[in-house]
């Protein structure tokens, strides 16, 4: 192993830059040369590749987004695209690749490995929905950004004695909703991984109202349904002066939290260690406070991400 | 003048608490007794009034929202409601009222004054759309909250080379859009106070794209049209990978900025001074860095708020 | 178990209010009555105790500090003080106590349990220096606050090509320095748990400078030595245009992060569960992502907090 | 006028990058070529000058510090240095210079103009201590950063019933102390522009304490004396459980506020307009909400910055 490359793929997540920096610095520390691939797999196939030295990844640890850019590129699912990508890497004499992103990125890394090119996946997505790790890069930052919005909305909800349905990102996963909901003192949290009954939701709102509670906040994971649709259904059970707030792309950006930067740094260094050991086809993760690596195929095929459902029960018991 | 009361009305704005605190403290400093009215004019008519002492307004200067609560109350437009309100105030021996809020609040204050009860208006709304003042309480905070979101969205827009239409609050006024747009380096700012041509907007986006610019941000004041509608119309001129972000109630809350707290403190103290001078029917404002008072009727009838349109021209020249 | 009480003790930490809220709400959910003790053990001995109902702990989850106040009270080390405290609790019919704080608080809880009064300890301190748990309440928030300051100082260090020694809190523990240092991309991190050689520190600074690096940041845990003393010693090895920044009490306050609020909520609920099971003399903790309870005496006498030293090595490899 | 250059000088201030961007963009908009000078006057004399195009100043409006770097350079006070600087500018065919910084920068701009080279000064410093303008670039951001720290310290002061002396930057000016003090609800504000009597300060602290106030915050401008010295003198009047917090370089950095970015944008565009009109030897400013230009010699020799002392009186009346 003499030269490795890095790319970021899928939706951007805060901490991706910290991961790129860690991969590059660790590799340089170990005597490797490092290349950055722009625009994810699209750039890989197009050969949009540049050398990264120590200074190129300086002053980026605190930046949101990804300075390698990202792009959707469904064409990489074809063998033709994959072989073209490997060809480009070989042109630069690159022997290993680190891919930072969500499950789409993992599929790309898996394909390259199957073709004999060692690739390592690092879980980077705000949604926290990747198997093989307790936390993904960007989840902590996005959760805190959502929380800040919840805190702001509480001011306005309290001032006007209103109910707010706050729709939050997370694709099919309820992690952001769960964590931000518990942390925000939400009256109810609605996630894809747990049933809910609108009559009970309404009952909970009503009880808070009757007890003199000024605000009522319902955190709704986007994977369940849209905020406006939810609010309309809730309205059938009574007039709760409901407003809807949809927290969209705002929560993707921003400077990463300490935790996301530390996680990204650990993952990046680990990925380089694995390549140096001659390993490929693995994804790194954090499990029970330990950095681990697992087979990327097995993880994608048999792993299943589960949010911490104890938070769901906890919220029912302490937020009312 | 022995006793005065305060209420907040209309949409809540960050800094309202700082204004209530200033009114209460200044009044107590001058030897007056102070009362707080809950829930705006609705609470006034209902007699939801409580004594405020020094400590009651402690530790609130930094809080968003209004701890006196607010409410819509169209019934106060009737003479019956107004007289009932005055009756309630007299029950408590109250001789003067300070009303913090937007133009609805001013109309309430004007009505009370016409019935012989001295009332002073303080401009409190994030929209900055009140005549008689260069700035309203809450505008600076809301603008900075919007700006923080723009900065976050830029991360994601740059990472994915996307165009974002960001719809911001402001009712019929373009002030938030203008200030946050210039401060956010927006490619274009669309406000109710200035015509725009969609073909030119598209042209501007295209030129930036052609020059290699990674992100494109268009700030749209809600008073013009909805963000989704705007994006659809823009799409007729080309595919700019456009996403829409609607910054809603989130921007109403949050801890007020230094400027909003200072403005609120000055306004609050001035309002008490005016009542002590036996004056009513006035609204306070900041004009050319000076705290002023003007006739509330004249201000509402003849005054007209204009945003700083030099910002519109400036942005065309420096953000491209 | 019918009635329980809560107190906060030692230095305040962000998330203490979230823990108090969780204890109170969970207890009420389980049918218990809850009391809050003001000013820690001092207030306990003085009988400064009040009933807390659901609404009393509303709207505090997002607040820094502790609304039960805290105080140093060395007198609680005496048996007389302890017995007086138990007497006060019995006056209110209280059967169990939850103590939130650092190791001083644990000693208090241990003493009460030894006198037959069941007490449970919850680790609340920004320093993360309590055995029996991977994380204490407040650590994540303080680390992020320090990180925000590091990010700000980097702006100024870069603009003026300067070296900064940033002294951070943590008493005898290096956790805050380690996490914030790795997350901040610090050139060097100096902690009590690891030797350092000033000549090597200077060499590292010099190498960065020679490579054209604009800023140099050294994070220094207060447990090692003072920032000014450190800078003077560094100056003996060359003129690095060094400035010192001491981040003091600022990092204690502020709204808690999502993680601290979730941790506090879990800990609070667990403490109540333990009391309901008739247990006392335990402290709760988070170990390998699981909420655990351990004997408070054993934990204090045999447990030893160790920071994550893998971060020390990691930083040497990726921050240069 | 065909080519102009920009430099930043003196202590960095948030918003300097926004000003550089505005100068560059406005100049390019008007058909000029633009050059950036690195490291202030030191770089000018050394000829460290580079062409700036549209993209070079992209994505910097939100960044703290100055991407043109800054440096102290007393040698520019000599005629030799000044003539050398002009020589370097002429080598690049540059006809005009914009200098962003504090009064040292103004002196440099004045010297160049006296030698026949048109230079325009833009006030950029967090201290707000430049005559000829109501506000300098960076003041609003620094004030809000200080305010955030005050809000955090209040949490801890309240939790422990303590008095805090908070020393804030500002050189010989009390502006930051005044604005942040009023906005932070400080019990007392000590500034160079107003006498104070320690016995009265102590009396004010004592009265708050007697009234049951939990925290006491005294904001001290660094131009008066050091925080520790002040606290020792205060201690002679009683034990107020005083702690000292010195907010140092932390407040220089950080992303600029909306107001600072707008101010910087207006100033930058105005400076270019003046150069295009063939004017030099001027400094721009904001007076009574209007962008103005005044003679730089007259401003430095006869102008005198005064903070808004009405804030001092206001604080005595509403913060107790």
PDB file of C-alpha atoms in Angstrom, chain B residues 7-198:
ATOM      1  CA  UNK B   7     -48.818  43.923  28.061  1.00  0.00           C
ATOM      2  CA  UNK B   8     -47.387  42.175  25.029  1.00  0.00           C
ATOM      3  CA  UNK B   9     -49.550  41.563  22.007  1.00  0.00           C
ATOM      4  CA  UNK B  10     -49.400  39.968  18.558  1.00  0.00           C
ATOM      5  CA  UNK B  11     -46.655  37.598  17.455  1.00  0.00           C
ATOM      6  CA  UNK B  12     -43.921  37.148  20.045  1.00  0.00           C
ATOM      7  CA  UNK B  13     -40.494  38.590  19.320  1.00  0.00           C
ATOM      8  CA  UNK B  14     -37.120  38.067  21.012  1.00  0.00           C
ATOM      9  CA  UNK B  15     -36.481  41.052  23.262  1.00  0.00           C
ATOM     10  CA  UNK B  16     -40.075  41.485  24.428  1.00  0.00           C
ATOM     11  CA  UNK B  17     -39.026  40.234  27.862  1.00  0.00           C
ATOM     12  CA  UNK B  18     -36.161  42.716  27.946  1.00  0.00           C
ATOM     13  CA  UNK B  19     -38.654  45.472  27.163  1.00  0.00           C
ATOM     14  CA  UNK B  20     -41.077  44.338  29.891  1.00  0.00           C
ATOM     15  CA  UNK B  21     -38.162  44.253  32.323  1.00  0.00           C
ATOM     16  CA  UNK B  22     -37.069  47.759  31.363  1.00  0.00           C
ATOM     17  CA  UNK B  23     -40.568  49.165  31.732  1.00  0.00           C
ATOM     18  CA  UNK B  24     -41.007  47.500  35.127  1.00  0.00           C
ATOM     19  CA  UNK B  25     -37.589  48.411  36.474  1.00  0.00           C
ATOM     20  CA  UNK B  26     -37.636  51.999  35.264  1.00  0.00           C
ATOM     21  CA  UNK B  27     -41.115  52.468  36.712  1.00  0.00           C
ATOM     22  CA  UNK B  28     -40.078  51.017  40.067  1.00  0.00           C
ATOM     23  CA  UNK B  29     -36.959  53.174  39.982  1.00  0.00           C
ATOM     24  CA  UNK B  30     -39.237  56.189  39.558  1.00  0.00           C
ATOM     25  CA  UNK B  31     -41.417  55.159  42.469  1.00  0.00           C
ATOM     26  CA  UNK B  32     -44.333  53.675  40.534  1.00  0.00           C
ATOM     27  CA  UNK B  33     -46.137  50.401  41.043  1.00  0.00           C
ATOM     28  CA  UNK B  34     -46.172  48.053  38.070  1.00  0.00           C
ATOM     29  CA  UNK B  35     -48.642  45.450  36.845  1.00  0.00           C
ATOM     30  CA  UNK B  36     -48.312  42.836  34.151  1.00  0.00           C
ATOM     31  CA  UNK B  37     -51.263  41.873  31.966  1.00  0.00           C
ATOM     32  CA  UNK B  38     -51.232  38.282  30.736  1.00  0.00           C
ATOM     33  CA  UNK B  39     -52.269  37.276  27.194  1.00  0.00           C
ATOM     34  CA  UNK B  40     -52.342  40.742  25.667  1.00  0.00           C
ATOM     35  CA  UNK B  41     -55.668  42.515  25.135  1.00  0.00           C
ATOM     36  CA  UNK B  42     -57.563  39.291  25.790  1.00  0.00           C
ATOM     37  CA  UNK B  43     -56.142  39.188  29.303  1.00  0.00           C
ATOM     38  CA  UNK B  44     -56.756  42.893  29.719  1.00  0.00           C
ATOM     39  CA  UNK B  45     -60.469  42.498  29.092  1.00  0.00           C
ATOM     40  CA  UNK B  46     -60.568  39.401  31.289  1.00  0.00           C
ATOM     41  CA  UNK B  47     -58.727  41.193  34.091  1.00  0.00           C
ATOM     42  CA  UNK B  48     -55.805  38.732  34.075  1.00  0.00           C
ATOM     43  CA  UNK B  49     -53.528  41.239  35.796  1.00  0.00           C
ATOM     44  CA  UNK B  50     -50.805  40.739  38.410  1.00  0.00           C
ATOM     45  CA  UNK B  51     -48.405  42.913  40.373  1.00  0.00           C
ATOM     46  CA  UNK B  52     -44.778  42.811  39.164  1.00  0.00           C
ATOM     47  CA  UNK B  53     -41.987  43.600  41.556  1.00  0.00           C
ATOM     48  CA  UNK B  54     -38.243  43.904  40.938  1.00  0.00           C
ATOM     49  CA  UNK B  55     -37.565  40.187  41.201  1.00  0.00           C
ATOM     50  CA  UNK B  56     -40.486  39.177  38.954  1.00  0.00           C
ATOM     51  CA  UNK B  57     -38.635  40.576  35.970  1.00  0.00           C
ATOM     52  CA  UNK B  58     -35.255  39.210  37.044  1.00  0.00           C
ATOM     53  CA  UNK B  59     -33.491  36.604  34.923  1.00  0.00           C
ATOM     54  CA  UNK B  60     -35.731  37.219  31.900  1.00  0.00           C
ATOM     55  CA  UNK B  61     -33.654  39.672  29.850  1.00  0.00           C
ATOM     56  CA  UNK B  62     -32.016  36.756  28.002  1.00  0.00           C
ATOM     57  CA  UNK B  63     -35.198  34.764  27.324  1.00  0.00           C
ATOM     58  CA  UNK B  64     -36.992  34.544  24.011  1.00  0.00           C
ATOM     59  CA  UNK B  65     -40.771  34.778  23.750  1.00  0.00           C
ATOM     60  CA  UNK B  66     -42.826  36.764  26.245  1.00  0.00           C
ATOM     61  CA  UNK B  67     -43.379  35.690  29.821  1.00  0.00           C
ATOM     62  CA  UNK B  68     -46.581  37.768  29.844  1.00  0.00           C
ATOM     63  CA  UNK B  69     -47.861  35.555  27.006  1.00  0.00           C
ATOM     64  CA  UNK B  70     -49.548  36.920  23.946  1.00  0.00           C
ATOM     65  CA  UNK B  71     -52.772  36.250  22.072  1.00  0.00           C
ATOM     66  CA  UNK B  72     -54.758  37.363  19.074  1.00  0.00           C
ATOM     67  CA  UNK B  73     -57.874  39.197  20.174  1.00  0.00           C
ATOM     68  CA  UNK B  74     -59.808  40.841  17.339  1.00  0.00           C
ATOM     69  CA  UNK B  75     -62.624  41.637  19.779  1.00  0.00           C
ATOM     70  CA  UNK B  76     -60.540  44.501  21.101  1.00  0.00           C
ATOM     71  CA  UNK B  77     -61.455  46.406  17.954  1.00  0.00           C
ATOM     72  CA  UNK B  78     -64.905  46.945  19.454  1.00  0.00           C
ATOM     73  CA  UNK B  79     -65.653  49.862  21.752  1.00  0.00           C
ATOM     74  CA  UNK B  80     -67.194  47.433  24.191  1.00  0.00           C
ATOM     75  CA  UNK B  81     -63.930  45.546  24.511  1.00  0.00           C
ATOM     76  CA  UNK B  82     -61.957  48.725  24.927  1.00  0.00           C
ATOM     77  CA  UNK B  83     -64.166  50.108  27.664  1.00  0.00           C
ATOM     78  CA  UNK B  84     -64.116  46.791  29.462  1.00  0.00           C
ATOM     79  CA  UNK B  85     -60.317  46.881  29.319  1.00  0.00           C
ATOM     80  CA  UNK B  86     -60.194  50.358  30.833  1.00  0.00           C
ATOM     81  CA  UNK B  87     -62.609  49.277  33.540  1.00  0.00           C
ATOM     82  CA  UNK B  88     -60.275  46.405  34.466  1.00  0.00           C
ATOM     83  CA  UNK B  89     -57.270  48.729  34.617  1.00  0.00           C
ATOM     84  CA  UNK B  90     -59.146  51.173  36.837  1.00  0.00           C
ATOM     85  CA  UNK B  91     -60.124  48.364  39.194  1.00  0.00           C
ATOM     86  CA  UNK B  92     -56.428  48.014  39.941  1.00  0.00           C
ATOM     87  CA  UNK B  93     -55.935  51.778  40.160  1.00  0.00           C
ATOM     88  CA  UNK B  94     -53.787  51.751  37.055  1.00  0.00           C
ATOM     89  CA  UNK B  95     -53.285  55.102  35.285  1.00  0.00           C
ATOM     90  CA  UNK B  96     -51.161  54.234  32.262  1.00  0.00           C
ATOM     91  CA  UNK B  97     -50.448  51.349  29.942  1.00  0.00           C
ATOM     92  CA  UNK B  98     -47.486  50.287  27.866  1.00  0.00           C
ATOM     93  CA  UNK B  99     -48.262  48.008  24.919  1.00  0.00           C
ATOM     94  CA  UNK B 100     -45.465  46.045  23.257  1.00  0.00           C
ATOM     95  CA  UNK B 101     -46.196  44.573  19.848  1.00  0.00           C
ATOM     96  CA  UNK B 102     -46.905  45.190  16.191  1.00  0.00           C
ATOM     97  CA  UNK B 103     -49.468  47.357  14.443  1.00  0.00           C
ATOM     98  CA  UNK B 104     -52.438  45.552  15.957  1.00  0.00           C
ATOM     99  CA  UNK B 105     -51.081  46.501  19.349  1.00  0.00           C
ATOM    100  CA  UNK B 106     -50.704  50.097  18.244  1.00  0.00           C
ATOM    101  CA  UNK B 107     -54.359  50.187  17.227  1.00  0.00           C
ATOM    102  CA  UNK B 108     -55.277  48.949  20.686  1.00  0.00           C
ATOM    103  CA  UNK B 109     -53.111  51.603  22.353  1.00  0.00           C
ATOM    104  CA  UNK B 110     -54.610  54.278  20.116  1.00  0.00           C
ATOM    105  CA  UNK B 111     -58.146  53.221  21.019  1.00  0.00           C
ATOM    106  CA  UNK B 112     -57.446  53.368  24.743  1.00  0.00           C
ATOM    107  CA  UNK B 113     -55.909  56.821  24.407  1.00  0.00           C
ATOM    108  CA  UNK B 114     -58.955  58.034  22.477  1.00  0.00           C
ATOM    109  CA  UNK B 115     -61.091  56.903  25.417  1.00  0.00           C
ATOM    110  CA  UNK B 116     -58.896  59.068  27.652  1.00  0.00           C
ATOM    111  CA  UNK B 117     -56.657  56.341  28.998  1.00  0.00           C
ATOM    112  CA  UNK B 118     -52.956  57.111  28.313  1.00  0.00           C
ATOM    113  CA  UNK B 119     -51.233  54.308  26.451  1.00  0.00           C
ATOM    114  CA  UNK B 120     -47.786  54.123  24.885  1.00  0.00           C
ATOM    115  CA  UNK B 121     -46.787  51.723  22.085  1.00  0.00           C
ATOM    116  CA  UNK B 122     -43.420  49.983  21.820  1.00  0.00           C
ATOM    117  CA  UNK B 123     -42.601  48.366  18.449  1.00  0.00           C
ATOM    118  CA  UNK B 124     -41.990  44.666  19.030  1.00  0.00           C
ATOM    119  CA  UNK B 125     -42.063  42.346  16.027  1.00  0.00           C
ATOM    120  CA  UNK B 126     -39.453  40.461  14.071  1.00  0.00           C
ATOM    121  CA  UNK B 127     -40.810  41.860  10.802  1.00  0.00           C
ATOM    122  CA  UNK B 128     -39.466  45.420  11.253  1.00  0.00           C
ATOM    123  CA  UNK B 129     -42.627  46.664   9.541  1.00  0.00           C
ATOM    124  CA  UNK B 130     -43.784  49.356  11.974  1.00  0.00           C
ATOM    125  CA  UNK B 131     -43.652  53.007  10.915  1.00  0.00           C
ATOM    126  CA  UNK B 132     -42.033  55.521  13.248  1.00  0.00           C
ATOM    127  CA  UNK B 133     -38.885  53.548  13.950  1.00  0.00           C
ATOM    128  CA  UNK B 134     -35.846  52.327  12.026  1.00  0.00           C
ATOM    129  CA  UNK B 135     -35.822  49.074  13.968  1.00  0.00           C
ATOM    130  CA  UNK B 136     -38.326  46.998  15.891  1.00  0.00           C
ATOM    131  CA  UNK B 137     -37.508  44.750  18.826  1.00  0.00           C
ATOM    132  CA  UNK B 138     -36.761  41.247  17.548  1.00  0.00           C
ATOM    133  CA  UNK B 139     -35.667  42.155  14.045  1.00  0.00           C
ATOM    134  CA  UNK B 140     -31.952  41.878  14.728  1.00  0.00           C
ATOM    135  CA  UNK B 141     -32.324  38.516  16.444  1.00  0.00           C
ATOM    136  CA  UNK B 142     -34.553  37.038  13.759  1.00  0.00           C
ATOM    137  CA  UNK B 143     -32.188  38.271  11.057  1.00  0.00           C
ATOM    138  CA  UNK B 144     -29.256  36.587  12.768  1.00  0.00           C
ATOM    139  CA  UNK B 145     -31.228  33.377  13.206  1.00  0.00           C
ATOM    140  CA  UNK B 146     -32.068  33.387   9.496  1.00  0.00           C
ATOM    141  CA  UNK B 147     -28.431  34.128   8.713  1.00  0.00           C
ATOM    142  CA  UNK B 148     -27.284  31.160  10.772  1.00  0.00           C
ATOM    143  CA  UNK B 149     -29.599  28.969   8.712  1.00  0.00           C
ATOM    144  CA  UNK B 150     -28.290  30.455   5.466  1.00  0.00           C
ATOM    145  CA  UNK B 151     -24.730  29.683   6.575  1.00  0.00           C
ATOM    146  CA  UNK B 152     -25.747  26.100   7.313  1.00  0.00           C
ATOM    147  CA  UNK B 153     -27.571  25.685   4.033  1.00  0.00           C
ATOM    148  CA  UNK B 154     -24.537  27.004   2.173  1.00  0.00           C
ATOM    149  CA  UNK B 155     -22.529  24.051   3.507  1.00  0.00           C
ATOM    150  CA  UNK B 156     -24.980  21.635   2.012  1.00  0.00           C
ATOM    151  CA  UNK B 157     -25.547  23.640  -1.176  1.00  0.00           C
ATOM    152  CA  UNK B 158     -21.811  23.830  -1.814  1.00  0.00           C
ATOM    153  CA  UNK B 159     -21.286  20.135  -1.117  1.00  0.00           C
ATOM    154  CA  UNK B 160     -23.911  19.164  -3.654  1.00  0.00           C
ATOM    155  CA  UNK B 161     -23.606  22.106  -6.092  1.00  0.00           C
ATOM    156  CA  UNK B 162     -27.198  23.073  -5.598  1.00  0.00           C
ATOM    157  CA  UNK B 163     -29.468  26.087  -5.810  1.00  0.00           C
ATOM    158  CA  UNK B 164     -31.550  26.837  -2.733  1.00  0.00           C
ATOM    159  CA  UNK B 165     -34.623  29.005  -2.491  1.00  0.00           C
ATOM    160  CA  UNK B 166     -34.860  30.057   1.149  1.00  0.00           C
ATOM    161  CA  UNK B 167     -38.214  31.500   2.145  1.00  0.00           C
ATOM    162  CA  UNK B 168     -38.010  33.790   5.155  1.00  0.00           C
ATOM    163  CA  UNK B 169     -40.601  35.465   7.372  1.00  0.00           C
ATOM    164  CA  UNK B 170     -41.434  39.136   7.332  1.00  0.00           C
ATOM    165  CA  UNK B 171     -45.144  39.352   6.458  1.00  0.00           C
ATOM    166  CA  UNK B 172     -45.412  42.079   3.837  1.00  0.00           C
ATOM    167  CA  UNK B 173     -41.978  43.513   4.565  1.00  0.00           C
ATOM    168  CA  UNK B 174     -38.689  42.546   2.959  1.00  0.00           C
ATOM    169  CA  UNK B 175     -36.397  43.704   5.768  1.00  0.00           C
ATOM    170  CA  UNK B 176     -35.360  40.292   7.085  1.00  0.00           C
ATOM    171  CA  UNK B 177     -34.796  39.029   3.547  1.00  0.00           C
ATOM    172  CA  UNK B 178     -32.721  42.094   2.642  1.00  0.00           C
ATOM    173  CA  UNK B 179     -30.464  42.105   5.680  1.00  0.00           C
ATOM    174  CA  UNK B 180     -30.016  38.358   5.908  1.00  0.00           C
ATOM    175  CA  UNK B 181     -29.571  38.183   2.160  1.00  0.00           C
ATOM    176  CA  UNK B 182     -26.780  40.758   2.018  1.00  0.00           C
ATOM    177  CA  UNK B 183     -25.154  39.255   5.121  1.00  0.00           C
ATOM    178  CA  UNK B 184     -25.476  35.742   3.729  1.00  0.00           C
ATOM    179  CA  UNK B 185     -23.991  36.623   0.361  1.00  0.00           C
ATOM    180  CA  UNK B 186     -27.210  35.600  -1.411  1.00  0.00           C
ATOM    181  CA  UNK B 187     -27.100  35.493  -5.176  1.00  0.00           C
ATOM    182  CA  UNK B 188     -30.485  37.135  -5.292  1.00  0.00           C
ATOM    183  CA  UNK B 189     -32.988  38.631  -2.886  1.00  0.00           C
ATOM    184  CA  UNK B 190     -36.669  38.776  -3.751  1.00  0.00           C
ATOM    185  CA  UNK B 191     -38.786  41.244  -1.743  1.00  0.00           C
ATOM    186  CA  UNK B 192     -42.277  42.715  -1.994  1.00  0.00           C
ATOM    187  CA  UNK B 193     -40.908  46.264  -2.249  1.00  0.00           C
ATOM    188  CA  UNK B 194     -39.078  45.655  -5.512  1.00  0.00           C
ATOM    189  CA  UNK B 195     -40.071  44.087  -8.837  1.00  0.00           C
ATOM    190  CA  UNK B 196     -38.241  41.070 -10.074  1.00  0.00           C
ATOM    191  CA  UNK B 197     -38.062  39.238 -13.346  1.00  0.00           C
ATOM    192  CA  UNK B 198     -37.796  35.461 -13.216  1.00  0.00           C
TER     193      UNK B 198
END
